[in-house]
Short mmCIF file of C-alpha atoms in Angstrom, two decimals:
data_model
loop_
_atom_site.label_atom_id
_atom_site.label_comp_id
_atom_site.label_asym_id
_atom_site.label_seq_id
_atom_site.Cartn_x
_atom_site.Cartn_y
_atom_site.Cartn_z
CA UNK A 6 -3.75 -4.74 24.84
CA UNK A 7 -7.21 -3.72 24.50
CA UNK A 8 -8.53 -7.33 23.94
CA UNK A 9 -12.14 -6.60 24.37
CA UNK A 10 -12.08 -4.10 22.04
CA UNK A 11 -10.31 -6.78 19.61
CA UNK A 12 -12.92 -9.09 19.92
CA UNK A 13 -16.02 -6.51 18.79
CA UNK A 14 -16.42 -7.61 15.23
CA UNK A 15 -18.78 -4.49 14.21
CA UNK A 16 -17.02 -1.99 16.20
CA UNK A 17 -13.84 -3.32 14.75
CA UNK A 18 -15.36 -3.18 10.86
CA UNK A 19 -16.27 0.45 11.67
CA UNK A 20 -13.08 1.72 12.90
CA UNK A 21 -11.47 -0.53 9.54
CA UNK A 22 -13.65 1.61 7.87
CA UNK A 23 -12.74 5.15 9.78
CA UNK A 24 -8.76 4.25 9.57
CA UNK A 25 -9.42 3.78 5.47
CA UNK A 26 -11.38 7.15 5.16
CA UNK A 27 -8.61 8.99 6.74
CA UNK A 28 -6.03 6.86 4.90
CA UNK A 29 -7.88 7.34 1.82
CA UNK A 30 -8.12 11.01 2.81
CA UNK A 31 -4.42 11.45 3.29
CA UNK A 32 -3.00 9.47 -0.02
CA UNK A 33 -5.57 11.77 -1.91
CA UNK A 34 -4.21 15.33 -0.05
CA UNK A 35 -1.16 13.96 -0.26
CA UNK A 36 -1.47 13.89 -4.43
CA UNK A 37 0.04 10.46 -4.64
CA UNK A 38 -3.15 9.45 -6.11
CA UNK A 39 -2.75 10.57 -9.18
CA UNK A 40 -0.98 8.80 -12.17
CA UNK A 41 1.31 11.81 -13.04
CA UNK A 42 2.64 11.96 -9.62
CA UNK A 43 3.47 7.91 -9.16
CA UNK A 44 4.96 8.06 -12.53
CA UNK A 45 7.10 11.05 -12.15
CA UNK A 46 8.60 8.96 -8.74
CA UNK A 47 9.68 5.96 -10.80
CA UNK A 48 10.85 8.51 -13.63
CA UNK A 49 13.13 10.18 -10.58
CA UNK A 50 11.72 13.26 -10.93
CA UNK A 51 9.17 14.11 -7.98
CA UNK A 52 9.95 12.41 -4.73
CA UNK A 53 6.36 12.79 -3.49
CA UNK A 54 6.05 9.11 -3.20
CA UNK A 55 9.30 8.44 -1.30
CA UNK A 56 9.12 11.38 1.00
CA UNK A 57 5.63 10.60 2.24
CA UNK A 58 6.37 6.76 2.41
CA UNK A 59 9.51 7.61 4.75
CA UNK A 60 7.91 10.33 7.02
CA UNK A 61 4.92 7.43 7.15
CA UNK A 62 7.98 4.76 8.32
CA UNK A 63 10.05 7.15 10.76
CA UNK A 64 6.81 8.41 12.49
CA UNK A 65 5.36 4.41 12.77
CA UNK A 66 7.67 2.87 13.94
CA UNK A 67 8.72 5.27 16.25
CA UNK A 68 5.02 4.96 17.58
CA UNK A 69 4.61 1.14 16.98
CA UNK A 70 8.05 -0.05 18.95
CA UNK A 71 7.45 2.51 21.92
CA UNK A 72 3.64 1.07 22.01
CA UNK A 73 5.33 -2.79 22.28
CA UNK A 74 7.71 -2.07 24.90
CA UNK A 75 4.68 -1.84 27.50
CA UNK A 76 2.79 -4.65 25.35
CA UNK A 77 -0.07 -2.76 24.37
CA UNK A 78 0.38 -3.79 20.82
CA UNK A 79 2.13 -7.27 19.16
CA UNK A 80 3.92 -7.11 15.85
CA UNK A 81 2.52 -8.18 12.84
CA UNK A 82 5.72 -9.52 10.88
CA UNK A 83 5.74 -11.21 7.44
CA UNK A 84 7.66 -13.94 6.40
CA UNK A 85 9.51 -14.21 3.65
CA UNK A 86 11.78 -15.98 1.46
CA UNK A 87 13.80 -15.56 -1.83
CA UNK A 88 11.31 -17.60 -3.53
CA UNK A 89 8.36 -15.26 -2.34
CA UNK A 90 9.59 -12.26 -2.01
CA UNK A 91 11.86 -11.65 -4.59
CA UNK A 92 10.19 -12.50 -7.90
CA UNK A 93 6.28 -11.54 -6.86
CA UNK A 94 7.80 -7.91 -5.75
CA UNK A 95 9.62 -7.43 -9.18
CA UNK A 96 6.24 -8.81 -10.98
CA UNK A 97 4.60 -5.84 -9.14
CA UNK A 98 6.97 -3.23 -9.65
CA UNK A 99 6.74 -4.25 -13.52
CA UNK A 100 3.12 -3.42 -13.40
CA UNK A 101 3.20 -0.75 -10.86
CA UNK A 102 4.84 1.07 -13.68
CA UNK A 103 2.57 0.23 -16.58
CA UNK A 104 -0.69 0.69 -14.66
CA UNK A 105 1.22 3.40 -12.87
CA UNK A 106 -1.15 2.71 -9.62
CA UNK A 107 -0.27 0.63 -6.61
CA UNK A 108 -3.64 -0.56 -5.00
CA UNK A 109 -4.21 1.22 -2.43
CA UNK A 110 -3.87 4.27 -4.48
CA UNK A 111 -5.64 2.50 -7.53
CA UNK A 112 -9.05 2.96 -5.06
CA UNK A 113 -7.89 6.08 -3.94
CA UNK A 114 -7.47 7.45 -8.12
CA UNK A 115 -11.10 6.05 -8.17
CA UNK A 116 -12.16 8.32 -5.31
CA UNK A 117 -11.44 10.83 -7.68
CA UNK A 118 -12.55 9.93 -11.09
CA UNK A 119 -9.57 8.13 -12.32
CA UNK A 120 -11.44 5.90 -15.25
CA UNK A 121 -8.43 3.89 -16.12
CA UNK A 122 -7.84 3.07 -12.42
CA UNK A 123 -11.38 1.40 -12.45
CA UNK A 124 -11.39 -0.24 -15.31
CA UNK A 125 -7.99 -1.47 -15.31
CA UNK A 126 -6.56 -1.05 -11.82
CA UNK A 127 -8.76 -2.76 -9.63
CA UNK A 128 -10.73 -5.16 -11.90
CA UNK A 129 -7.16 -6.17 -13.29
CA UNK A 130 -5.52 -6.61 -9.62
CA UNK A 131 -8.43 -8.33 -8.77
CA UNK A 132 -7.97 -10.64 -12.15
CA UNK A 133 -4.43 -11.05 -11.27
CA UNK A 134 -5.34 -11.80 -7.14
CA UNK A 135 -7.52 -14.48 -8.59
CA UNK A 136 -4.70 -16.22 -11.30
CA UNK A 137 -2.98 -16.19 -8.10
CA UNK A 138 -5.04 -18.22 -6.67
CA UNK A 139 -5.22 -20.63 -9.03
CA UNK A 140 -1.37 -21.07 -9.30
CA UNK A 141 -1.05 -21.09 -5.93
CA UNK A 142 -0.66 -24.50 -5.01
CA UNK A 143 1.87 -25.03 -7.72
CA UNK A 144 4.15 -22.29 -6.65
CA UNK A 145 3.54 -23.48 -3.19
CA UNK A 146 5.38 -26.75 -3.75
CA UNK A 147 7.97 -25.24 -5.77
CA UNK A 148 9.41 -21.94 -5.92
CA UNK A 149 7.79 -20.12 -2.72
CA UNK A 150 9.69 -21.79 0.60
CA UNK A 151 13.10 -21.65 -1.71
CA UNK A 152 15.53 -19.43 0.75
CA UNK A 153 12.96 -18.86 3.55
CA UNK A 154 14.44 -16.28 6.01
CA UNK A 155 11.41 -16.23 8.07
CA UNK A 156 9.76 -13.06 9.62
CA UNK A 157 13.24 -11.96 10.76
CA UNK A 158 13.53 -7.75 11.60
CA UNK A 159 16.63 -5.82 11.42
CA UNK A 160 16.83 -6.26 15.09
CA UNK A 161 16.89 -9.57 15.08
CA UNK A 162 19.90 -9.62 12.58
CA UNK A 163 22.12 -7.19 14.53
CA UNK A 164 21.13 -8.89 17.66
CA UNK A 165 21.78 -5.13 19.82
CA UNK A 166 21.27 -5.31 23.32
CA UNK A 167 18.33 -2.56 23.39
CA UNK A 168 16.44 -2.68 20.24
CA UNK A 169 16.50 1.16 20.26
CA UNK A 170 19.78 0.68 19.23
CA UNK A 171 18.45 -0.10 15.96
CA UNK A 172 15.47 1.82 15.76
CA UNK A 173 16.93 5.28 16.43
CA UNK A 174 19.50 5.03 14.00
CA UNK A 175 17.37 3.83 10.90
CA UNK A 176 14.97 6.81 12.56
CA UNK A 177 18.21 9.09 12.42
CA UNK A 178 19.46 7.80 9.35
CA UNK A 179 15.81 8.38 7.51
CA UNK A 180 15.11 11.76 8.71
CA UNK A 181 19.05 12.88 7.26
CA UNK A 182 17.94 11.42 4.22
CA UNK A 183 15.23 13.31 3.58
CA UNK A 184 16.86 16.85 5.10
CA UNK A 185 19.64 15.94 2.28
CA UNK A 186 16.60 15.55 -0.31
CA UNK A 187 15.49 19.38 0.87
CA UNK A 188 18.47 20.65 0.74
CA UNK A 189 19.49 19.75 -2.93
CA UNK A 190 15.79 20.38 -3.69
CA UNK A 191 14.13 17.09 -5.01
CA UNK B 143 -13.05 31.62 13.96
CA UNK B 144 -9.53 31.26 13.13
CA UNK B 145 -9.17 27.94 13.89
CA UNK B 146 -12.23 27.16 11.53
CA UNK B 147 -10.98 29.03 8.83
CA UNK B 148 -7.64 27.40 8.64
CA UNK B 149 -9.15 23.90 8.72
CA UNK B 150 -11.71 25.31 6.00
CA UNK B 151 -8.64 26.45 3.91
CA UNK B 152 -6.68 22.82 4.80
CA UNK B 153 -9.65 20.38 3.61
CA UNK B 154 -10.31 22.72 0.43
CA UNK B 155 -6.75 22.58 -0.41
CA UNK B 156 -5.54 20.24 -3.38
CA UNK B 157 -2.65 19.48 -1.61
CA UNK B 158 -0.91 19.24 1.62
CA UNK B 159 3.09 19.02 2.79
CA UNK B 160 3.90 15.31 2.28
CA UNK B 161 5.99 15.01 5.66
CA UNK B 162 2.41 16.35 7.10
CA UNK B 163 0.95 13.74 5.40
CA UNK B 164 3.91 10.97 6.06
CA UNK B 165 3.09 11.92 9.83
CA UNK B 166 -0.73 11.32 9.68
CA UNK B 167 -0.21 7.92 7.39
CA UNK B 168 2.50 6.78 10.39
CA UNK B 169 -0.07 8.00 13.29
CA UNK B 170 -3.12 5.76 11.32
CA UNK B 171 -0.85 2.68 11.76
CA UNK B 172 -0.45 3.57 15.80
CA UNK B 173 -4.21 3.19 15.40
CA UNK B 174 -4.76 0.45 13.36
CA UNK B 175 -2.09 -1.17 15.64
CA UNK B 176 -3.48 -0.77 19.00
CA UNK B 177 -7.40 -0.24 18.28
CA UNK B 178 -7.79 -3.35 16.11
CA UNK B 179 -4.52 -5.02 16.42
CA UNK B 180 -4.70 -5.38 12.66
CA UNK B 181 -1.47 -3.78 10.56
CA UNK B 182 -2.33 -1.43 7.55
CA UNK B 183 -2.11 -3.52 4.14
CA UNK B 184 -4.76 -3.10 0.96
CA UNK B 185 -3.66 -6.04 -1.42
CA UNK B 186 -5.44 -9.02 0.69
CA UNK B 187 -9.27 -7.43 0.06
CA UNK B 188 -8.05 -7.66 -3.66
CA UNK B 189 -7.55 -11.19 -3.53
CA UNK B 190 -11.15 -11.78 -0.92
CA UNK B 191 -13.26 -9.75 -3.18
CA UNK B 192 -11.78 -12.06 -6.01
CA UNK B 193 -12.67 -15.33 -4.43
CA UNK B 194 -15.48 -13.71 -3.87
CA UNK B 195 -16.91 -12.97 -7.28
CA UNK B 196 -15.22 -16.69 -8.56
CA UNK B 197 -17.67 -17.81 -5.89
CA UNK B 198 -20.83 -15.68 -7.27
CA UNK B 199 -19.83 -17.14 -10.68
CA UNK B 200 -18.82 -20.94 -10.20
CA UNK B 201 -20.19 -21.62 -6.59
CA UNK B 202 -19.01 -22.78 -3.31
CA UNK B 203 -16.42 -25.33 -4.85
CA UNK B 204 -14.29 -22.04 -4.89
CA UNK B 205 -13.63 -21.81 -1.38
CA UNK B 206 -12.13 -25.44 -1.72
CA UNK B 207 -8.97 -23.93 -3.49
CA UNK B 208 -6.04 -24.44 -0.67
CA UNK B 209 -5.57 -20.51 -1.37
CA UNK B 210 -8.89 -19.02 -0.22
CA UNK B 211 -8.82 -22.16 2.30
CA UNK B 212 -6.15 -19.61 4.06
CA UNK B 213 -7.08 -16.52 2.92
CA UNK B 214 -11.17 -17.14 3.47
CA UNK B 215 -13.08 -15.06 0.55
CA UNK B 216 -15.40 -12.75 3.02
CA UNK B 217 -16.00 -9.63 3.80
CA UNK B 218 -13.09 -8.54 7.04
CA UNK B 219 -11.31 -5.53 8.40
CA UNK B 220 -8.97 -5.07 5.87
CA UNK B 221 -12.22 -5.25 3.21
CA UNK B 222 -13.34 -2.18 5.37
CA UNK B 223 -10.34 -0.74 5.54
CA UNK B 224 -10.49 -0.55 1.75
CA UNK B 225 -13.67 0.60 1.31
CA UNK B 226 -13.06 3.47 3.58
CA UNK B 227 -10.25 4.37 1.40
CA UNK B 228 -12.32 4.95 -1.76
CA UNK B 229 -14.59 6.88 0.53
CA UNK B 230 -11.90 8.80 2.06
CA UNK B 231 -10.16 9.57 -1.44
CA UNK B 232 -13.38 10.55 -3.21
CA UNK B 233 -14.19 12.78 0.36
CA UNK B 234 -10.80 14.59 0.29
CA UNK B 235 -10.97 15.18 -3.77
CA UNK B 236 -14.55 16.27 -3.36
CA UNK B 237 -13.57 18.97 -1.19
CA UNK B 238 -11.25 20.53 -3.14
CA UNK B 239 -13.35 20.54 -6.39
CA UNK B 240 -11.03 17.92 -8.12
CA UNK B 241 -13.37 14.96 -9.44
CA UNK B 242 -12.45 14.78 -12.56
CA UNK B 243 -14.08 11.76 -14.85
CA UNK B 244 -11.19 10.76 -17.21
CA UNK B 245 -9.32 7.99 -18.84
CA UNK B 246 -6.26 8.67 -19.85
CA UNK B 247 -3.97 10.57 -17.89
CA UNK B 248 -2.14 13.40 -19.01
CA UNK B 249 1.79 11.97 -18.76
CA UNK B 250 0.51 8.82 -20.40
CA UNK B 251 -1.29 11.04 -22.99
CA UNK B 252 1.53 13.31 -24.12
CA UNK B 253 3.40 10.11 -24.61
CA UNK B 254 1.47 7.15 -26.09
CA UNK B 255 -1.19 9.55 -27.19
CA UNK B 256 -5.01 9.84 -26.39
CA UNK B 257 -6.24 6.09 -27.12
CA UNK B 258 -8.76 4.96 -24.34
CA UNK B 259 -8.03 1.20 -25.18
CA UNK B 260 -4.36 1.67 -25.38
CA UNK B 261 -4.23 2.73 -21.81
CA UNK B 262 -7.02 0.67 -20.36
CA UNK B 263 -5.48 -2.49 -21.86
CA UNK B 264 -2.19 -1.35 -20.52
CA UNK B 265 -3.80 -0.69 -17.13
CA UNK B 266 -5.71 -4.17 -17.19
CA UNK B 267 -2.20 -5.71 -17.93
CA UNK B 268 -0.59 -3.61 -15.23
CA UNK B 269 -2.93 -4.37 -13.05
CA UNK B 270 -3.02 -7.93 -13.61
CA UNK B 271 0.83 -8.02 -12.87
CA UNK B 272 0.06 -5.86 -9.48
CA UNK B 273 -2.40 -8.60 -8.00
CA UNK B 274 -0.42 -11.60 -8.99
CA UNK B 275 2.82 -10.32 -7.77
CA UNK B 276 1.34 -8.15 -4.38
CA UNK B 277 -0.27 -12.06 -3.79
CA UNK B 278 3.09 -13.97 -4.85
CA UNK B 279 5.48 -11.37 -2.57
CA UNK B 280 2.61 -11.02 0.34
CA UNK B 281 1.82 -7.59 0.25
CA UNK B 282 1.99 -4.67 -2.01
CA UNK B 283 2.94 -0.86 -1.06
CA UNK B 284 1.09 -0.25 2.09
CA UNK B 285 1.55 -3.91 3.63
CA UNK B 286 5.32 -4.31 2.88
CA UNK B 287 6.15 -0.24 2.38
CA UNK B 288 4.82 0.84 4.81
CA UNK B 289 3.41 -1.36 7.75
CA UNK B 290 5.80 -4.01 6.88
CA UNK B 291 9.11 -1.17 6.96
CA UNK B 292 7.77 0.08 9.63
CA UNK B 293 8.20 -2.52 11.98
CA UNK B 294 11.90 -3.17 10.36
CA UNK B 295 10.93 -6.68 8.64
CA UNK B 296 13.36 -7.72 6.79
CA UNK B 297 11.12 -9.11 3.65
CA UNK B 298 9.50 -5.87 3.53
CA UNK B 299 12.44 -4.09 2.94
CA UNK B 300 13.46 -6.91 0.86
CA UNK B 301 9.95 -6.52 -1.36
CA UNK B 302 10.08 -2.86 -1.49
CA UNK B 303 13.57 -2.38 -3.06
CA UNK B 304 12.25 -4.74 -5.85
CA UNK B 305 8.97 -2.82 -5.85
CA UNK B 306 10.78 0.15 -6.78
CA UNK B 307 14.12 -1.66 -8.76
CA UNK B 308 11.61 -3.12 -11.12
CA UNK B 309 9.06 -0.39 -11.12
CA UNK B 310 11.59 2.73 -12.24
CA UNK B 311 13.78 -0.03 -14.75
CA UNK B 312 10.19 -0.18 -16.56
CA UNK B 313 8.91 3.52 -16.29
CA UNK B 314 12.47 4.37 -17.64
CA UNK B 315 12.15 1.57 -20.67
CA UNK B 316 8.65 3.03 -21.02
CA UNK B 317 9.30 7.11 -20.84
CA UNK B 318 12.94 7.26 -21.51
CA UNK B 319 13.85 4.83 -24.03
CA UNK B 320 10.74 3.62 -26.38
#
């Protein structure tokens, strides 16, 4: 691990910076910036959105579980349970599809011009990060540690003696999904 | 000379393959992985830059909520990360001669018509919905669907399915059946 590196706050905030240019750079090239293009994915009709999302998966994790295997790099897992993660993903797939913008790609529709992004992408996920906030320690006692699951992987539920086991087949099974997508031309 | 003039004609192009693209989003999270051992995820500056403006407006008794008392209201990596993705966004649009002001985009247009305040208040509402549930689920499309996938948690794939379930049940209410 390059722990020195780690531990240089302003080179760190520059190469934040440098990985969200090229991020920024590659949602915008990639058109999924655009309202048309997000909408016409949850419509079914272009698979822009899904194909660079899986190609994005395949290729990471690829990268990410060969990188652990030497420990030059530790997994950042989420936890989750039903609680969390099911109802505050459905809240955001509900307006995902009526501001039509996730928001990453809400600053990236800014980058080029996108008014409604502005006004009511980012100032209304901020709103909504903030009503969060507030509710917070309500949901916290209540509804958020219902079901927790914890920051289990897939390869900790099939238990497989080599993790590859697991990784090359999703990788496998990924890749032949998207070759089938070519080949009946979504 | 070559060389040059096919990365001229790449950067001034509107658009590039999405698997090319897929492969250079993956390759960023290498990066982000190993140079700042810090995973890829947008929705957390949201919430900062919000505690940070409740701060600007109602003072330091903000940071006291038991939510920014986790999530500290301050200017980090991820902050960075999305400020580099406005500037990379604008950058790659700018090349390609497509900054285009405009409010209301065209799908939404031939649909619900050309009101600006119909779609911003939609958007607002939208957006509202985005930040409380990216907060509530613990990421939002690049921390769950993609750095999240990536490394085969199960609650990302969990959150992502109902990312999508919810998100194409209400385009198709919205587009197909209204």
């Amino acid at each position: 691990m390059l722990k020195t590196l780690h531990n240089q706050t302003r080179i760190q905030y520059f190469i934040g910076l440098a990985i969200g240019f090229l991020f920024g750079f590659l949602l915008q090239k990639g058109g999924v910036c655009y309202y048309d293009i997000i909408m016409q994915q949850l419509l079914l009709q272009d698979f822009t959105v899904v194909k660079i999302i899986l190609t994005a998966i395949v290729t990471g994790m690829v990268g990410i579980y060969a990188m652990r295997d030497p420990g030059w790099i530790n997994l950042h897992k989420k936890s989750g349970s039903l609680g969390a993660t099911i109802p505050g993903p459905l809240i955001f797939g509900v307006g995902f599809a009526i501001l039509g913008y996730c928001p990453g790609t809400s600053m990236g529709a800014a980058g080029h011009g996108a008014l409604d992004a502005i006004i009511g992408g980012i100032i209304g996920i901020m709103a909504g990060a903030g009503l969060y906030a507030a509710v917070y320690p309500q949901l916290k006692k209540t509804i958020l540690p219902f079901g927790s699951f914890g920051d289990k992987t897939l390869i900790d539920l099939f238990q497989p003696r080599n993790p590859w086991f697991v990784i090359i087949p999703v990788a496998v099974f990924i890749t032949g999904f998207l070759a089938v997508m070519e080949i009946v031309g979504l | 000379m070559d060389i040059l003039q096919t990365l001229s004609n790449y950067l001034s192009a509107s658009i590039w393959p999405p698997y090319m693209v897929g492969v250079g989003i993956g390759i960023l999270c290498w990066l982000a992985f190993l140079l700042s051992n810090h995973p890829i995820g947008v929705s957390t500056a949201f919430a900062k830059s919000a505690g940070m403006i409740e701060t600007a407006i109602r003072g330091p008794e903000v940071r006291k909520k038991p939510y920014y008392q986790e999530n500290r209201p301050t200017i980090d990596w991820e902050w960075m990360l999305v400020a580099g993705l406005f500037l990379g966004a604008f950058t790659a649009a700018w090349l390609s001669g497509d900054i285009n002001w405009k409010w209301v985009p065209p799908m939404w247009e031939d649909t619900f018509g050309p009101s600006i305040l119909l779609r911003l208040s939609a958007a607002l509402f939208g957006g509202i919905c985005v930040g409380f549930g990216a907060r509530w689920g613990s990421g939002c499309t690049s921390g769950h669907g993609i750095s999240g996938t990536l490394q085969l948690v199960l609650s990302s794939w969990i959150a992502v399915f109902c990312f999508f379930f919810a998100g194409v049940a209400v385009a198709f209410l919205m587009y197909r059946i209204i």
